[in-house]
XYZ file of C-alpha atoms in Angstrom:
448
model
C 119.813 88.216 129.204
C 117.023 89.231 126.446
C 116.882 92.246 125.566
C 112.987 94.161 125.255
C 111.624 95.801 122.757
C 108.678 98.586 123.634
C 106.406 100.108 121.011
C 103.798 102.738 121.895
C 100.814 102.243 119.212
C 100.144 104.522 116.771
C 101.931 108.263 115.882
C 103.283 106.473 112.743
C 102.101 107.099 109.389
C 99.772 105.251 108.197
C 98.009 105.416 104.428
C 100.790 108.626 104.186
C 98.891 110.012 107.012
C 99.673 110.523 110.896
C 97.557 108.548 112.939
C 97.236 109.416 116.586
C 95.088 106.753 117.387
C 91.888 107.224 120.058
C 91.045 110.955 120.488
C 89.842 111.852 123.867
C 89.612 114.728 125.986
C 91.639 116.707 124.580
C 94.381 114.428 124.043
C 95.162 111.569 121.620
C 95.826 108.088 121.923
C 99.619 107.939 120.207
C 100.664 111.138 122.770
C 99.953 109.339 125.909
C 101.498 105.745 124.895
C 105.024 108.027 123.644
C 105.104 109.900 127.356
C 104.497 106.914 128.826
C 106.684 104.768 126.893
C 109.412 107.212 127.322
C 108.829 106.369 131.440
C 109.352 102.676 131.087
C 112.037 102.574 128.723
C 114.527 104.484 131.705
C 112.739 103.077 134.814
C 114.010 99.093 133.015
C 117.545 100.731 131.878
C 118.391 101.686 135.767
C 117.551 98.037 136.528
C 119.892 96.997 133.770
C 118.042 95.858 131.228
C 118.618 96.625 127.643
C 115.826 97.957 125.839
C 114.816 98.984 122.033
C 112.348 101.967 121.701
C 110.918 101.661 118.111
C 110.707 104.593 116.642
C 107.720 106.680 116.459
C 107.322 107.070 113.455
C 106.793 104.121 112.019
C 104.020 102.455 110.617
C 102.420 99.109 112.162
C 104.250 97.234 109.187
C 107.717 99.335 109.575
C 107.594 98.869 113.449
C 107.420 94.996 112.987
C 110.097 94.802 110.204
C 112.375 97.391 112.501
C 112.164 94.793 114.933
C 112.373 91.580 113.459
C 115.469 92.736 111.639
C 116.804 93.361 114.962
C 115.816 90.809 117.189
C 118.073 87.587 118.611
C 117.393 85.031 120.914
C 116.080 85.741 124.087
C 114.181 89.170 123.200
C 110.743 90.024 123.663
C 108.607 92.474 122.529
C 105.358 94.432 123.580
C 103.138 97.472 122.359
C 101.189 99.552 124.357
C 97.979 101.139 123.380
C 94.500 102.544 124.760
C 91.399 101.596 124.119
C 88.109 103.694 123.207
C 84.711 102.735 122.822
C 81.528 104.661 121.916
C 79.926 103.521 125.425
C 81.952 105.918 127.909
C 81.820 103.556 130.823
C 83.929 100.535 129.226
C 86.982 100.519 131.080
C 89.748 98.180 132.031
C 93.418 96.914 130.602
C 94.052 94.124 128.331
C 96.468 92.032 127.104
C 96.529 90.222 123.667
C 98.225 87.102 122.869
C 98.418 85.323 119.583
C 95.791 82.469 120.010
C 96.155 79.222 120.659
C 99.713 79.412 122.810
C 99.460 78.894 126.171
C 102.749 80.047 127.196
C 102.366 83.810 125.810
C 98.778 83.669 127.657
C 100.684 83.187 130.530
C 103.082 85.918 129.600
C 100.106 88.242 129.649
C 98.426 87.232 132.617
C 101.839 87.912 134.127
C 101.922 91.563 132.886
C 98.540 92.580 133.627
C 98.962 90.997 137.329
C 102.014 93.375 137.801
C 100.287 96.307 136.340
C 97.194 96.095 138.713
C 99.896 95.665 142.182
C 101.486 99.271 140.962
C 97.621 100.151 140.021
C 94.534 98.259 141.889
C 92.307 101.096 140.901
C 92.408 100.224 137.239
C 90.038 97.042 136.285
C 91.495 94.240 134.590
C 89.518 92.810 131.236
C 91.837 90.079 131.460
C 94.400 88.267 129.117
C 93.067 87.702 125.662
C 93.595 85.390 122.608
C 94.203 88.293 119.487
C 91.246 86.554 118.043
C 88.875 88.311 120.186
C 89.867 91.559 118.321
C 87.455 93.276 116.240
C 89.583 92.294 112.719
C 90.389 88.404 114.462
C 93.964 88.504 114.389
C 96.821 91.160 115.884
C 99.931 92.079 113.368
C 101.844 92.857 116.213
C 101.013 89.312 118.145
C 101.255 87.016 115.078
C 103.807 88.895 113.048
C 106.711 89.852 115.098
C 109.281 87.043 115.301
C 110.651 86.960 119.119
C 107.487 86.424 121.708
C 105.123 89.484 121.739
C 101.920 90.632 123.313
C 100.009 94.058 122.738
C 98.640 95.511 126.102
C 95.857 97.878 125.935
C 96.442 100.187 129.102
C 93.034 101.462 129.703
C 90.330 103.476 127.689
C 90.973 106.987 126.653
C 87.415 107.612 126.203
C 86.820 106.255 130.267
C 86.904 110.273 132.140
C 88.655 107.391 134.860
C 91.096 105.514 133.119
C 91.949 108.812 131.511
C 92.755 110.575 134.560
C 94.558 107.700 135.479
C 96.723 108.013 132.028
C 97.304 111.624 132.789
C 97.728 111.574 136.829
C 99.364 108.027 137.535
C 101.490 107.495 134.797
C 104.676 106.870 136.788
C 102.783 104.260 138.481
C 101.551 102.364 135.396
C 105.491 102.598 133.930
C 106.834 100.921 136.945
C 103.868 98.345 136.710
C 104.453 97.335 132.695
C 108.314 97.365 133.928
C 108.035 94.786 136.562
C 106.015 92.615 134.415
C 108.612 93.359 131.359
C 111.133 92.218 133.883
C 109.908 89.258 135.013
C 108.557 88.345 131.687
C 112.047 88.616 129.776
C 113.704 86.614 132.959
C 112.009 83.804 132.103
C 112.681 83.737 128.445
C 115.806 84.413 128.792
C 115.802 81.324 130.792
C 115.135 78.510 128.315
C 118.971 78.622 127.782
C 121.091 78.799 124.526
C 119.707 79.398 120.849
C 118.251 75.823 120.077
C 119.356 73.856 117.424
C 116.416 71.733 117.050
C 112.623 72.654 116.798
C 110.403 70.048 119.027
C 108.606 67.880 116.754
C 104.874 67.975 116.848
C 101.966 65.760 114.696
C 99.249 66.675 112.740
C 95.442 65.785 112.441
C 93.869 66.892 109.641
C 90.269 65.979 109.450
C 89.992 63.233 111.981
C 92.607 61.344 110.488
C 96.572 61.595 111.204
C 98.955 63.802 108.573
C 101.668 61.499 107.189
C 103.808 64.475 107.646
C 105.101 66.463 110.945
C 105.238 69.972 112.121
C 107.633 71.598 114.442
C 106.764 73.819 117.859
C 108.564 77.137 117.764
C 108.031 79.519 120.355
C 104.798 77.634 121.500
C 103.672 78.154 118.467
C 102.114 75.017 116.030
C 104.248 75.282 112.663
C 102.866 73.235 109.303
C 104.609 72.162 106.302
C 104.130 74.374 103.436
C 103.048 71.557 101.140
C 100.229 70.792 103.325
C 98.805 74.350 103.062
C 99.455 73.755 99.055
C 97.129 70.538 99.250
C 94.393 72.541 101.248
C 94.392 74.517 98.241
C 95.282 77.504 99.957
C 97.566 79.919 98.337
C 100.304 81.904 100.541
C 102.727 83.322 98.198
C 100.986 87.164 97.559
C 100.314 87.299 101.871
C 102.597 89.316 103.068
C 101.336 89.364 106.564
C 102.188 85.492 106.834
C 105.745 84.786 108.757
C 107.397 81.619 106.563
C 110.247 79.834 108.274
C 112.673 77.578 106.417
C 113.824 74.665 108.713
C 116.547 71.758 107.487
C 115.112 72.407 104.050
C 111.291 72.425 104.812
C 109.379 75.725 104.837
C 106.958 75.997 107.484
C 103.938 78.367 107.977
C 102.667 79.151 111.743
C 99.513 77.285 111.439
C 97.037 79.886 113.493
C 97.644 82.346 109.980
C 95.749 79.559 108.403
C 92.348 80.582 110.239
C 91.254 83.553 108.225
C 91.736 80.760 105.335
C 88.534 79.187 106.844
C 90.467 76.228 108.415
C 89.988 75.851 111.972
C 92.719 75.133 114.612
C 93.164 73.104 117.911
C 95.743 71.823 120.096
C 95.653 67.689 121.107
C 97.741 68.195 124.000
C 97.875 64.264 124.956
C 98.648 63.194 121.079
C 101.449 66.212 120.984
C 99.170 67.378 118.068
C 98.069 70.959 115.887
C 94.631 69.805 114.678
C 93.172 70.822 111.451
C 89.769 71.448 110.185
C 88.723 72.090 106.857
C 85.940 70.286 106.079
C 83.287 72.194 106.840
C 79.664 72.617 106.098
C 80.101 76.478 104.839
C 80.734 76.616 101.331
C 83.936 78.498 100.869
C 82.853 79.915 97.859
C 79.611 81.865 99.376
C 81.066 82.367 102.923
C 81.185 86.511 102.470
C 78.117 86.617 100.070
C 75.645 88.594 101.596
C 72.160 86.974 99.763
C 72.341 82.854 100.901
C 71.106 80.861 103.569
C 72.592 80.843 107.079
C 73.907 78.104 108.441
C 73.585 77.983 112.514
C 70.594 77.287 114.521
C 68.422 79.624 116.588
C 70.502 77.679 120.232
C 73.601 78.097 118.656
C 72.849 81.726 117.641
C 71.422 82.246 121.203
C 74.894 80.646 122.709
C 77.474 82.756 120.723
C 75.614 85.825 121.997
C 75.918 84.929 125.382
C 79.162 83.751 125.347
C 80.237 87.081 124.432
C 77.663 89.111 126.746
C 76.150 87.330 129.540
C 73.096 89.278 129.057
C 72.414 90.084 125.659
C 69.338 87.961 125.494
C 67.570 89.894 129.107
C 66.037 92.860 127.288
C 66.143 90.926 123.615
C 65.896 87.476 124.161
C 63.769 86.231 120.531
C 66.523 88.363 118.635
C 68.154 85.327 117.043
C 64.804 84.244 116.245
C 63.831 87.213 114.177
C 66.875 87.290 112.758
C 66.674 83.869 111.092
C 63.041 84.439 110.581
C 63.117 88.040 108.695
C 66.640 87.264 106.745
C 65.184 84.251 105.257
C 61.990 85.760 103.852
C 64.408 87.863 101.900
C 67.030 85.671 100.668
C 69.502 87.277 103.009
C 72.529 84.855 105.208
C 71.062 85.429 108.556
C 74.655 84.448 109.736
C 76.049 87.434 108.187
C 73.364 89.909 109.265
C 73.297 88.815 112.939
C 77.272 89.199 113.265
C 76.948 92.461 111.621
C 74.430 93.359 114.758
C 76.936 92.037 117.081
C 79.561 94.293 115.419
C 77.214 97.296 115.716
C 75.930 96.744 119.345
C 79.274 95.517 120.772
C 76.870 92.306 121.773
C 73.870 94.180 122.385
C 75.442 96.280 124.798
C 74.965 99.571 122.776
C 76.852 102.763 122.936
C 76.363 106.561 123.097
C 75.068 106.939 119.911
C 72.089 104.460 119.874
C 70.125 103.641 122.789
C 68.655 99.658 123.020
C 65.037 101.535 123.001
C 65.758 102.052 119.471
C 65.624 98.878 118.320
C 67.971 100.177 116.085
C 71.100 96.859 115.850
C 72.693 98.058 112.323
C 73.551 101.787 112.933
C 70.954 102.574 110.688
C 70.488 106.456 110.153
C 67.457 108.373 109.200
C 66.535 110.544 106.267
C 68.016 113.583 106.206
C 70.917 112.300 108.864
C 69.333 112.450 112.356
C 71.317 112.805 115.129
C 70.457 109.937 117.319
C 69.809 107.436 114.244
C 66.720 105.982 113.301
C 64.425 104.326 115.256
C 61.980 101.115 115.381
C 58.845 100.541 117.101
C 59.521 96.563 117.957
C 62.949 94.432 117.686
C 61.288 92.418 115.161
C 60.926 95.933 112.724
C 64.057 97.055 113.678
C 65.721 93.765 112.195
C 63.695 93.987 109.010
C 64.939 97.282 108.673
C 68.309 96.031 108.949
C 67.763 92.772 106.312
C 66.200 95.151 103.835
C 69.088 97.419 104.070
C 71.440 94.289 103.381
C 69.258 93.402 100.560
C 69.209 96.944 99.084
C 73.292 97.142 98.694
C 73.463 93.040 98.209
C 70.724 92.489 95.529
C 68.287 93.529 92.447
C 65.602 91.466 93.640
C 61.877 93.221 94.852
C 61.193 93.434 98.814
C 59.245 90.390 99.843
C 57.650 92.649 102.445
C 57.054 96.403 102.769
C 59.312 98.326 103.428
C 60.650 99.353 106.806
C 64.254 100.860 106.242
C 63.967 104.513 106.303
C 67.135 104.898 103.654
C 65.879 101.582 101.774
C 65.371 103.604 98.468
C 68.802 105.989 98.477
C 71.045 102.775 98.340
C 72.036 102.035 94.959
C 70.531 98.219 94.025
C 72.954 95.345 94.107
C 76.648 97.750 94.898
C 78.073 95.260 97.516
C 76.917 91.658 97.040
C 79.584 90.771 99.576
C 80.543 91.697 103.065
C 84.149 93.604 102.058
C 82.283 95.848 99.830
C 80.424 97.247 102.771
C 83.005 98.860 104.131
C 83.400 102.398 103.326
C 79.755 102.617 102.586
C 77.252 101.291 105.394
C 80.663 102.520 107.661
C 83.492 104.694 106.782
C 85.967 102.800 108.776
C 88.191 100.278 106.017
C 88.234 97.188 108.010
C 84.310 97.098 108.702
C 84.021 94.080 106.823
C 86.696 92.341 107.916
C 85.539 92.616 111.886
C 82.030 91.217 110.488
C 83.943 88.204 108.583
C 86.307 87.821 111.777
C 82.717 87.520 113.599
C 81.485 84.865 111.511
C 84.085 82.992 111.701
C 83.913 82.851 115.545
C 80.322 82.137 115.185
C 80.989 79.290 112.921
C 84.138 77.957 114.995
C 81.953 77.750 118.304
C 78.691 76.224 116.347
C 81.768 73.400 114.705
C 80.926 74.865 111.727
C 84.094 75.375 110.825
């Protein structure tokens, strides 16, 4: 039998500092995933299961080396974490799964399902592909080397799925255990380490790869030398897991997507399909002044996708945006994924209110409280493009100006999306979750 390996998120150090995760009436994220960690690792031992508690403090990096240089045939492993959201009625447990592999989707559906029996009175948000994720991809989904998922218990900043944390955690233990259980059975019975990897094909561009790839896991594995003749250099990223295999090296071919090559599954070829031809210019994809690329339906469509109704109280938004970013020179692509990073999809938060017309967390002089504010949706967006412009270019205002903080920014500081973060947003990975946006954008326009 596998043996399980159980992480509670966050506590670790991370940047040489502790991080304790989501902060929440008066308790912290990393506290309540330890205490209840420490319930599920006991509750599987008495059922005789052998189980690995990574340490706690460990960074995200140190927590997947600790267990890949543990792990054998048969294991699994999962982290636990809560969520928190500015808006304090989101609500509801997750589960993440490295995208693309049905089988661990499966594996999370299966957890989740065995969490809400123990605990009906906690919503499920469902299984989910780690691309959904604010930063597009999930260390702990894509990096660890035995079959892993990350399940987000409920929101810390929910007064509910707090007092469900604090008051049910037995409970939610004995629900993550049964799925653990029945999740590590069924690994565990594929049988004896495998000497052979399946062999899969490849399409790359419409046409068929002389070469083939392997499945490992359910996961879609390339040959390095492809990834060479994409142009696409590997060697200085650490976060990409290489496997050497009767003398080829192979790269897991879903790390190729933040490379701006798209990935599929032929399931009646036996095929990973490649994409990357594209009509985005790789070379101005994170420039911030350019031209966007989708159209108003398909801006309209990725907005809906992601909240059924975005477009009720807003519904010219994409208009306006491709309208005001283009009299400035800005990518209207970048600047509406930006929004959607800023309004969670138009569905706001505590902080700004939709009467605002406020879709860039744009504050006010002197540092209002609530933000600034906008007397139409179509000023409120200009506000926003001029504010791009001001950090992403030298060039004059095409029209007058609207953005409250237009004239504090200093001229042409962050000409591409990375450099915003840490100035238009203190958090470090702001411009990576607007990149990871625009590439979802692009993937479901077949951009990319």
């Amino acid at each position: 039998m596998g043996r399980i390996f159980i992480s509670a998120g966050h506590g670790g150090l991370e940047s040489g500092k502790r991080d304790p995760g989501a902060i929440a009436g008066g308790t912290t994220e990393a506290q309540q995933m330890i205490l209840l960690r420490d319930q599920i690792v006991p509750d599987l031992r008495s059922r005789g299961y052998e189980v690995l508690s990574v340490p706690d403090d460990l960074s995200l990096r140190q927590s997947i080396d600790w267990i890949n240089a543990r792990d054998r045939q048969g294991d699994v492993a999962i982290e636990i974490h809560a969520d928190s959201f500015s808006n304090p009625s989101a609500r509801g447990a997750s589960a993440f799964y490295i995208a693309g592999n049905s089988t661990r989707k499966k594996h999370a559906e299966m957890i989740l399902l065995a969490l809400l029996r123990r605990l009906p009175q906690l919503p499920s948000r469902g299984a989910k592909a780690d691309t959904d994720t604010g930063v597009g991809s999930l260390g702990f989904c894509r990096q660890v080397a035995v079959p892993s998922l990350l399940l987000e218990v409920g929101f810390l900043s929910n007064p509910d799925d707090r007092s469900l944390l604090l008051n049910r955690r037995k409970d939610i233990a004995q629900g993550i255990a049964d799925g653990l259980e029945a999740w590590v059975r069924e690994v565990s019975g594929l049988g004896p380490v495998e000497t052979t990897y399946p062999i899969i094909n490849i399409r790359l561009n419409n046409q068929s790869y002389d070469e083939q790839g392997i499945l490992v896991n359910g996961n879609s594995y390339i040959p390095i030398d492809l990834v060479d003749r994409l142009g696409i250099d590997l060697t200085q990223d650490e976060n990409v897991r290489l496997l050497q295999y009767r003398g080829i090296v192979y790269v897991k071919a879903v790390d190729l997507r933040n490379k701006n090559v798209s990935i599929g599954w032929d399931n009646p070829a036996r095929a990973v399909v490649l994409r990357s031809i594209t009509n985005v210019c790789p070379g101005v994809f994170d420039r911030i002044m350019g031209h966007g690329n989708t159209s108003e339906v398909q801006l309209q469509v990725f907005l809906k996708n992601n909240h059924e109704n975005a477009l009720n109280a807003f519904p010219n938004l994409p208009k306006l945006y491709r309208q005001e970013a283009a009299l400035e020179g800005v990518n209207y692509d970048i600047a509406f994924c930006q929004m959607c990073l800023d309004t969670s999809f138009l569905r706001f938060g505590s902080s700004i209110k939709s009467s605002q017309n406020n879709f860039a967390n744009l504050g006010t002089i002197g540092g209002g409280a609530e933000g600034a504010s906008f007397p139409s949706p179509q000023i409120g967006v200009r506000a926003h493009i001029q504010h791009l412009k001001a950090y992403a270019s030298l060039e004059p205002l095409v029209q007058e100006v609207v953005d409250p903080r237009f004239r504090f920014v200093t001229r042409g500081i962050a000409p591409l999306v990375g450099q915003l973060s840490g100035r238009w947003s203190s958090d470090p990975q702001y411009g990576e979750k607007i990149l990871a946006i625009l590439r979802r954008l692009y993937e479901s326009a077949s951009l990319l």
